[in-house]
Coordinates of C-alpha atoms and ligand atoms in Angstrom, one line a residue:
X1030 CA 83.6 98.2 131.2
X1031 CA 82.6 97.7 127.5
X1032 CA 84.2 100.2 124.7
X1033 CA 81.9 101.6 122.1
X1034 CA 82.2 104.1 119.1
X1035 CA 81.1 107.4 119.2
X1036 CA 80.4 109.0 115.4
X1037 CA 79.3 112.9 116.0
X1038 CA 77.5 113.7 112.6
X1039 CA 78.5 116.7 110.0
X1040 CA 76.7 118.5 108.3
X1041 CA 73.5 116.7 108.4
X1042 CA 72.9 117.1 112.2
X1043 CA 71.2 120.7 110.6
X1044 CA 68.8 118.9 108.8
X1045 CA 65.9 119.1 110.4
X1046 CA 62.2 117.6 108.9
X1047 CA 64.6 115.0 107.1
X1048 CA 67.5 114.1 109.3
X1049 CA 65.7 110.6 109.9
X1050 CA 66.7 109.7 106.5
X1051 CA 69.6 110.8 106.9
X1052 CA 70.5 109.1 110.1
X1053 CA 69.1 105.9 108.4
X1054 CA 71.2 106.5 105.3
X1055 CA 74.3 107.1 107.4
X1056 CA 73.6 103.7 109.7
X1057 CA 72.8 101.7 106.1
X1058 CA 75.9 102.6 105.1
X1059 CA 77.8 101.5 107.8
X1060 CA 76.4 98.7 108.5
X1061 CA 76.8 97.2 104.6
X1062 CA 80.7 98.4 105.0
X1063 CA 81.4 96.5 108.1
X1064 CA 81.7 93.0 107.2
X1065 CA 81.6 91.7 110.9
X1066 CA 79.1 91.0 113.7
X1067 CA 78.3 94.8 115.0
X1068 CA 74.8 96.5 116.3
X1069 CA 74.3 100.4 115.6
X1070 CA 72.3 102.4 117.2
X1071 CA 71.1 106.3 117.1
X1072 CA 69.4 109.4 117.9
X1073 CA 69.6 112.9 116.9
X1074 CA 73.0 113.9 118.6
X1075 CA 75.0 110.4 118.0
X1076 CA 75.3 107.0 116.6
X1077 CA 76.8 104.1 118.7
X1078 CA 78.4 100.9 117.3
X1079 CA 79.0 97.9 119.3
X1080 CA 81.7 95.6 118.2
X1081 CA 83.9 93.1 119.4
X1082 CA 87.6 94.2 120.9
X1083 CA 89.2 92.3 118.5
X1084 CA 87.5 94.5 115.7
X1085 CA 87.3 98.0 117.2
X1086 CA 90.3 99.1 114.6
X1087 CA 89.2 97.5 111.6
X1088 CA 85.7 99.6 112.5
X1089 CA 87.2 102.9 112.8
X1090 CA 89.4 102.3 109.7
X1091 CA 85.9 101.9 107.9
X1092 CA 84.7 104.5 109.2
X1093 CA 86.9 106.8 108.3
X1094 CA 86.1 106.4 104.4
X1095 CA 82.3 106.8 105.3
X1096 CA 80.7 110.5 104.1
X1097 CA 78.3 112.2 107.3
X1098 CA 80.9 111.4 110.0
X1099 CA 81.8 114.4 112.0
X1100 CA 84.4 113.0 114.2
X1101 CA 84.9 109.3 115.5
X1102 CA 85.5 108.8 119.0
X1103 CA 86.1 105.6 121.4
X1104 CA 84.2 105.8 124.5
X1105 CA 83.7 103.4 127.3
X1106 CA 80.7 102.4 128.9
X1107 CA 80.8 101.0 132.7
X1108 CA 77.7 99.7 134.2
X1109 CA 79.1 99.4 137.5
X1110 CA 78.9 103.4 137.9
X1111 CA 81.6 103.7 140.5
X1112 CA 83.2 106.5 140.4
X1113 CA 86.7 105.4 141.6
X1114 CA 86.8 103.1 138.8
X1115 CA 85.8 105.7 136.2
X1116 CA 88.5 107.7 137.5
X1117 CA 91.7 105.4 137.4
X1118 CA 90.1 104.3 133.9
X1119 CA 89.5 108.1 132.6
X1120 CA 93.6 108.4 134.2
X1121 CA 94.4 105.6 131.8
X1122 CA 93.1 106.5 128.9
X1123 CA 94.5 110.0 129.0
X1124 CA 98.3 108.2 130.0
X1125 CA 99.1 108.1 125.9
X1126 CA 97.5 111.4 125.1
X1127 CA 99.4 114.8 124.9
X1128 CA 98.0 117.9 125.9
X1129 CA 98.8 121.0 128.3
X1130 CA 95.1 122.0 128.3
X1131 CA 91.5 119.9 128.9
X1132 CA 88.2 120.4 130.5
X1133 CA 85.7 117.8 131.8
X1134 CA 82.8 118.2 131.0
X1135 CA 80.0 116.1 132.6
X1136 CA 76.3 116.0 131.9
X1137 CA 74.0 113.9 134.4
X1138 CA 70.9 112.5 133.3
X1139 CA 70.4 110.5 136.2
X1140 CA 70.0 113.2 139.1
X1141 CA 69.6 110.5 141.9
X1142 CA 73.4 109.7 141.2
X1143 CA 75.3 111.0 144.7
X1144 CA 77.7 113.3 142.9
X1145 CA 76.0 116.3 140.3
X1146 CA 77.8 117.2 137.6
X1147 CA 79.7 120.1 138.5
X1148 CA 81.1 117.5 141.6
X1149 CA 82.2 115.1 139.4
X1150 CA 83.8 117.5 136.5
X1151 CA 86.1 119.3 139.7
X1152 CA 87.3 116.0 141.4
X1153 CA 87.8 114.3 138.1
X1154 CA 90.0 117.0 137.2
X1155 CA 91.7 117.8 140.8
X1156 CA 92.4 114.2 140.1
X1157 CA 93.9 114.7 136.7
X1158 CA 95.8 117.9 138.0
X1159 CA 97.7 115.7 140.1
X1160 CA 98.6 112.9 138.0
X1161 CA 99.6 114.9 134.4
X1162 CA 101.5 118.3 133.9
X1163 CA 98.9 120.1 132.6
X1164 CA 96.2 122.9 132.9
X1165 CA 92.4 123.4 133.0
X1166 CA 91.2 125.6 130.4
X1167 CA 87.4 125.8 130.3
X1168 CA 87.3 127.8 127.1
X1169 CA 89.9 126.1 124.6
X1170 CA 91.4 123.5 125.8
X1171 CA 92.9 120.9 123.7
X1172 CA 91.0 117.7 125.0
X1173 CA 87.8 117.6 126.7
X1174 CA 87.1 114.8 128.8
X1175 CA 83.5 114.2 128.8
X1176 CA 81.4 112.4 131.6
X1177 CA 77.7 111.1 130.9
X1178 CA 75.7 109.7 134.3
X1179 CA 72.8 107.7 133.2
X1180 CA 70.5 105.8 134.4
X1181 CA 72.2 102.2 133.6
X1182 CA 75.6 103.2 132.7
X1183 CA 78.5 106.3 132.7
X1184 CA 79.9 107.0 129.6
X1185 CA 83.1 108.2 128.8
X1186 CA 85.6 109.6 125.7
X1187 CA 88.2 111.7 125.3
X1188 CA 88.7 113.4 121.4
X1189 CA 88.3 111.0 118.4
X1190 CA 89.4 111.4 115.0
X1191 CA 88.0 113.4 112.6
X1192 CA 85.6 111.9 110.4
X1193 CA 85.2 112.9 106.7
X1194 CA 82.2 115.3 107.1
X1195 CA 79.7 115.8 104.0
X1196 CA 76.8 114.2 103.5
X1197 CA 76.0 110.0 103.3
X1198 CA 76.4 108.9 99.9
X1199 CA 73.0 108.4 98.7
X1200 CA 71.0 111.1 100.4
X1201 CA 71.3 113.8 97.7
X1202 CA 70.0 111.0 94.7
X1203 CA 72.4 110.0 91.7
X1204 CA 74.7 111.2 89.4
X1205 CA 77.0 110.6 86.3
X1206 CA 80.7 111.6 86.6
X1207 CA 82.1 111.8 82.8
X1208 CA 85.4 110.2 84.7
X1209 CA 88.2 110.9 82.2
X1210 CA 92.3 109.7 83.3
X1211 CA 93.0 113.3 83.8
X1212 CA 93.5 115.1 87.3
X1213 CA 90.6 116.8 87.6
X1214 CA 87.4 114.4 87.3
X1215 CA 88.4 111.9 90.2
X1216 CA 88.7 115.2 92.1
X1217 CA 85.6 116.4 90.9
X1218 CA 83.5 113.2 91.6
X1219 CA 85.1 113.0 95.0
X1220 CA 84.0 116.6 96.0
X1221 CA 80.2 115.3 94.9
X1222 CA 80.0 111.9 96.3
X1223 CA 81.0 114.4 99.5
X1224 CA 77.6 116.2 99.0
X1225 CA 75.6 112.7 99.7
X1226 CA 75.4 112.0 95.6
X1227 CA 76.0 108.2 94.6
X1228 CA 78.0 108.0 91.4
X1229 CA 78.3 106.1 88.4
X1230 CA 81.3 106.8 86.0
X1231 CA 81.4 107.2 82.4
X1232 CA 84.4 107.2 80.5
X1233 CA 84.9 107.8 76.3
X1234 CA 87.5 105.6 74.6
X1235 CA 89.0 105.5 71.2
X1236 CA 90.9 102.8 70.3
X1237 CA 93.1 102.6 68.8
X1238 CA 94.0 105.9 69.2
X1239 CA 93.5 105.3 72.9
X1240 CA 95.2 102.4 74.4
X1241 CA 93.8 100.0 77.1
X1242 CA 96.3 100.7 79.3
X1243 CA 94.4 104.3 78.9
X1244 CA 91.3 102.3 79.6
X1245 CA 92.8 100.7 83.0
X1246 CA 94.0 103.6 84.3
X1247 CA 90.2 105.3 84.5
X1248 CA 89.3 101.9 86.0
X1249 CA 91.8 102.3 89.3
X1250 CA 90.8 105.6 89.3
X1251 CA 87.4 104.3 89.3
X1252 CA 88.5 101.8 91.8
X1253 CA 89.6 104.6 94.5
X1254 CA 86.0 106.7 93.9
X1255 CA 84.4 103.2 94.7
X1256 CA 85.8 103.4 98.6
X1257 CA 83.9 106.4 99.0
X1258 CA 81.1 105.5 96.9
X1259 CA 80.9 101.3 97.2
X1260 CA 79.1 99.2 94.2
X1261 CA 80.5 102.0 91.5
X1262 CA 79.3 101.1 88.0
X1263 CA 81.4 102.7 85.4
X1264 CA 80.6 102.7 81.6
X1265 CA 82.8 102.7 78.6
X1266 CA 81.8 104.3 75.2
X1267 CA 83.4 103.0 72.6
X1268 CA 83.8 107.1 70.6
X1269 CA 86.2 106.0 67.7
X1270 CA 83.8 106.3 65.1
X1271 CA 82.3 109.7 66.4
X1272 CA 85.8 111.1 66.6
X1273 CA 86.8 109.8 63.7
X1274 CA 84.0 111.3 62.0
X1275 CA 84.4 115.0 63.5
X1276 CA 87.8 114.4 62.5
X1277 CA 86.8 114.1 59.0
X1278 CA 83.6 116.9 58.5
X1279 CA 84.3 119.4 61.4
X1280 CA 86.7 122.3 60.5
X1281 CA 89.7 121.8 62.6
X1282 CA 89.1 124.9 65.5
X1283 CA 85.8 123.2 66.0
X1284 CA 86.6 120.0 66.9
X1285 CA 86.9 119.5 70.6
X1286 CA 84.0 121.8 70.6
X1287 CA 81.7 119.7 68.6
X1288 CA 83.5 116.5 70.2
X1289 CA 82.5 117.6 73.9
X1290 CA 79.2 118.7 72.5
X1291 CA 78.5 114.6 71.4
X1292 CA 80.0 113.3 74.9
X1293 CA 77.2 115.8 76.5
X1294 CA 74.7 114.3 74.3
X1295 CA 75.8 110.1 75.5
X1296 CA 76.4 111.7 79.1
X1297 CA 73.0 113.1 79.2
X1298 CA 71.6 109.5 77.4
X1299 CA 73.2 107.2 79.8
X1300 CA 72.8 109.7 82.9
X1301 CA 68.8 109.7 82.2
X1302 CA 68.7 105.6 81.6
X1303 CA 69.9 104.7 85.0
X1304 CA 68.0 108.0 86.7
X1305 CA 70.7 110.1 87.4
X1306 CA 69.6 113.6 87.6
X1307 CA 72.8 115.7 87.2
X1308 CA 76.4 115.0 85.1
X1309 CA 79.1 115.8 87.0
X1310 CA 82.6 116.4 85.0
X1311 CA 86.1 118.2 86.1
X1312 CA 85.7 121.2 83.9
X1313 CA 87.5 124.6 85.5
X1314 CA 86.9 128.0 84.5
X1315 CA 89.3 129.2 81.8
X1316 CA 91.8 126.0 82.2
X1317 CA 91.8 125.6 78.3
X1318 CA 90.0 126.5 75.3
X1319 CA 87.1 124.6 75.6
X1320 CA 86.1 125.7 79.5
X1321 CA 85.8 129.4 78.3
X1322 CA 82.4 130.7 79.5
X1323 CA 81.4 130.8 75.8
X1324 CA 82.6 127.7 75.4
X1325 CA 81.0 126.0 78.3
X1326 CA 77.6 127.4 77.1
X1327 CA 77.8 126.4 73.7
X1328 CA 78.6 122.8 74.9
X1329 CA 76.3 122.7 77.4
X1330 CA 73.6 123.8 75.4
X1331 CA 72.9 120.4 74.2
X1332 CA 72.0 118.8 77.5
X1333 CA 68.9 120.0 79.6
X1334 CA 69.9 118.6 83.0
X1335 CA 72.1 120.0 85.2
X1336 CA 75.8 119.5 84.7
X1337 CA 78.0 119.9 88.3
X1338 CA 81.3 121.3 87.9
X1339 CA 82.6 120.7 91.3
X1340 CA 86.0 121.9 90.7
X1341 CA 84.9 125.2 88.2
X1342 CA 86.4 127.8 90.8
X1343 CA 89.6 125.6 92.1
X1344 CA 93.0 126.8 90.4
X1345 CA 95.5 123.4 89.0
X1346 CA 97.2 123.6 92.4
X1347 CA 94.1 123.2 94.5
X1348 CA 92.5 120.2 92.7
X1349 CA 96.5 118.9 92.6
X1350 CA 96.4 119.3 96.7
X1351 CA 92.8 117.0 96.7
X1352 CA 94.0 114.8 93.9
X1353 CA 97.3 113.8 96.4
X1354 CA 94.7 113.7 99.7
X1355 CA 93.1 111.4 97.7
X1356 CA 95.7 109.1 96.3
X1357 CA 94.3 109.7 92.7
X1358 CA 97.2 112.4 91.6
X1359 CA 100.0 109.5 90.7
X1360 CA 97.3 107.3 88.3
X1361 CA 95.9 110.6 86.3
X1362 CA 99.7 111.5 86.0
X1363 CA 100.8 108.0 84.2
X1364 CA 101.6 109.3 80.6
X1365 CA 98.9 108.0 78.4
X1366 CA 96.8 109.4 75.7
X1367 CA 93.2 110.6 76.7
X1368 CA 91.0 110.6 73.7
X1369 CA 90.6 114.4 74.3
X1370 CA 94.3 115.0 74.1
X1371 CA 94.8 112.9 70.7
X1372 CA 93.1 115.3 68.5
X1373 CA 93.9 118.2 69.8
X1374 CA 94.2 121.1 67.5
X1375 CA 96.6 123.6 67.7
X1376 CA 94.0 126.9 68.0
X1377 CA 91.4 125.4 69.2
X1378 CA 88.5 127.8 69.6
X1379 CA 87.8 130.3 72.3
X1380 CA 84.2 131.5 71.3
X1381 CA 82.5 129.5 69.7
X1382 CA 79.5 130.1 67.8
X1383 CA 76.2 128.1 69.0
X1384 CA 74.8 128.4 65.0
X1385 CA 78.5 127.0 63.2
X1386 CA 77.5 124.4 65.7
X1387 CA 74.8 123.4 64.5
X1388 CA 75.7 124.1 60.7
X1389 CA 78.6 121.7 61.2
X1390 CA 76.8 118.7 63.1
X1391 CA 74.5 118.5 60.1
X1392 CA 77.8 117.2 58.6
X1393 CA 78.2 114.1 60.5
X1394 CA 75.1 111.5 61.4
X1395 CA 75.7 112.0 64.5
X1396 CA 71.9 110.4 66.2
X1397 CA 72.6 107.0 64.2
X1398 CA 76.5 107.1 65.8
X1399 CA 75.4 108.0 69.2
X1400 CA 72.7 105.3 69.2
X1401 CA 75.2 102.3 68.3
X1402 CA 77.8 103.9 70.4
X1403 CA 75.3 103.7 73.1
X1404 CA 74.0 100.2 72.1
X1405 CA 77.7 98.9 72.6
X1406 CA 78.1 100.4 75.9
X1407 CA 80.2 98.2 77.7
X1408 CA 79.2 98.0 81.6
X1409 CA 82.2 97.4 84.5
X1410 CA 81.1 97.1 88.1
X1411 CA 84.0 98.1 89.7
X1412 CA 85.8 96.2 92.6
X1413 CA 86.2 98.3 95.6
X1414 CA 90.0 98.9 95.9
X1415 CA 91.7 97.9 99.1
X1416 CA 91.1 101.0 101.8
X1417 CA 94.6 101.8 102.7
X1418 CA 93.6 103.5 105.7
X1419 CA 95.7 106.6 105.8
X1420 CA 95.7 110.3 106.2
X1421 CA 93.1 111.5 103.7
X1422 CA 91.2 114.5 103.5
Ligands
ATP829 P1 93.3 117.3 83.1 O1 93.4 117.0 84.5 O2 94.5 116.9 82.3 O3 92.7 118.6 82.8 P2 90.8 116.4 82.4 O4 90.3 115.0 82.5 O5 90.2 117.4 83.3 O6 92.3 116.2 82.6 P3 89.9 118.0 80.2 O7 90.3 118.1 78.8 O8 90.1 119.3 81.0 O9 90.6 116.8 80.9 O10 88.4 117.6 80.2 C1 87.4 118.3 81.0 C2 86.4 117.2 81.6 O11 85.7 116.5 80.6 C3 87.1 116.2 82.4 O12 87.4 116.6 83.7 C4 86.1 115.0 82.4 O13 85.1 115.3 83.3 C5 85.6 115.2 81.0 N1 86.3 114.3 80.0 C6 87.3 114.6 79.2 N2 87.7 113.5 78.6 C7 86.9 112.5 78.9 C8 86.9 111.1 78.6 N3 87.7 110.5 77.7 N4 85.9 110.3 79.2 C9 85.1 110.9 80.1 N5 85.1 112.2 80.4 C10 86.0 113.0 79.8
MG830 MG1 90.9 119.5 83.1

């Protein structure tokens, strides 16, 4: 008897011209996450992976940071086929489980085997009847214990745990998170790398209004995207001298307005340099001044590829609830300065006006400012942080 694990696939198992790339996606993945001997295999319905005993644990620890995974489950393959032995195995493996409810389920492929399927599924659980206090319920019951005759082997598992579902990262192409040290972009770029998109961060710094402590607190929240989304690049744009220039030309209400306008326009830059087709950002609907619907247009008016707002419709206590799953909550809540926070005014606008916009910028240079801000991007791979391998979402 070998064990093996069993990944059921989300979403993607409804893909249907495509799901080959998908598949292959999902198995690439893997098989650059697991840093030990292992051999995967697939078709439509499942992927296998073989590894040794020792690191079956490790593997399903992995696994359980890996986007496409429906559930993960540990079967056990027995080449012998004897069905004694499957039974006092299947009777051991259920020993440490609770329920009061299960089914078998078995399908044969191999019809010369001497018991069909509906003969195995009724003795297997007469069987279990009589060694457990519990019931059969054929409609809901809370394990299924599921039986595979084939031709060289019988397979076996019980429930696994739940993988994280979405997409694998990569599938949907690339995208730029403008990853601020707030609460809401690590939960926005989570939500996206869930949809199969590989991310790379951006973040806008102005020291020394903005302090580097500011500066390493985006980088371990960068760090916890990166288990998710491996080999994350983040870059850092040095925006003093734009801000300090808005600060001087642009009337007051129009500042963060006119400031988000020029993050857009770098956003947009860098997102197009290294082929990403959308920005992604943690802007929700109404949250403050500058996430009005007016607001959002204006802004967005100088960028002409699609910006993702992942978390647009989720109220404070909803992103809150993903921002704990995901262990980002108590970094974005240290206490220090954002360079969108420093200049804050007091009445910010609420509507802004798309042609003061455009009066005002003709105040500042801003094409020269953006191009040496650009020109001194500074470029951090980040280090994929330890997985800590608990309960996340
Ligand atoms: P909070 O959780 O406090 O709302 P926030 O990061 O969402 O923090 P907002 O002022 O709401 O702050 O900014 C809206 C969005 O703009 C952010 O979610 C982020 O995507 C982007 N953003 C803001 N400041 C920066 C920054 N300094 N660098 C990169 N992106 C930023
Ligand atoms: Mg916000």
């Amino acid at each position: 008897m070998e064990k093996i694990i069993i990944l059921k696939y989300a979403e993607l198992s409804t893909k249907k011209a495509n799901i080959n790339f998908f598949l292959k996606t999902l198995k690439n993945n893997i098989d650059s996450s697991l840093m030990w001997d292992h051999t995967i295999n697939y078709d439509r319905g499942r992927m296998f992976i073989i590894v040794s005993e020792d690191n079956i644990d490790k593997t399903i620890d992995v696994l359980s940071y890996i986007f496409g995974i429906h559930e993960i489950v540990i079967g056990f393959i027995d080449e012998d086929r004897d069905f004694n032995t499957i039974t006092k195995n299947v009777l051991d493996l259920i020993k440490t489980q609770e329920f009061k409810t299960f089914k078998v389920e078995t399908k044969r492929s191999d019809k010369d085997y001497p018991l069909d399927s509906m003969e195995v599924s009724k003795t297997l659980g007469g069987i279990i009847l009589k060694n457990k206090e519990c019931k059969v319920d054929v409609h809901n019951p809370e394990i299924t214990i599921h039986i595979e005759i084939r031709k060289d082997a019988i397979l076996y598992y019980t429930n696994g745990i739940p993988g994280l579902g979405g997409y694998p990262v990569g599938t949907l192409g690339k995208g730029l998170l403008m990853l601020s040290g707030g609460i809401d972009s690590p939960v926005a770029g989570y939500l996206t790398i869930k949809r199969g998109v590989k991310l790379s961060a951006l973040y806008f710094e102005s020291p020394p209004h903005t302090s580097e402590e500011a500066k390493n607190k985006v980088i371990k929240l960068a760090r916890i995207l990166s288990k998710y989304n491996p080999n994350m690049t983040l870059y850092v744009i040095n925006f003093t001298k734009i801000q300090e220039a808005i600060l001087r030309n642009i009337p007051y209400e129009y500042l963060i307005t006119i400031m988000r306008r020029m993050m857009y326009r770098i956003a947009e830059r860098i997102a197009k340099s290294e082929n990403s087709k959308i920005i992604v950002n943690g802007e929700s609907i109404g949250q403050v001044a500058s996430q009005t619907l007016t607001s959002m247009s204006v802004i967005n008016n100088v960028v002409d590829m699609p910006v993702i707002r992942p978390v647009a419709c989720f109220d404070k206590l909803e992103i809150i609830d993903i921002a704990k799953k995901i262990k980002t909550f108590d970094i974005s809540t240290l206490p220090y300065e954002d360079c969108c926070t420093v200049f804050v005014p007091e009445h910010p606008v609420i509507n802004p006006e798309l042609s003061k916009c455009l009066e005002y910028e003709k105040l500042i240079p801003y094409e020269e400012l953006i191009n040496e801000a650009i020109s001194k991007k500074q470029v951090i791979k980040i280090k994929e942080e330890e997985k800590q391998f608990e309960d996340i979402l």
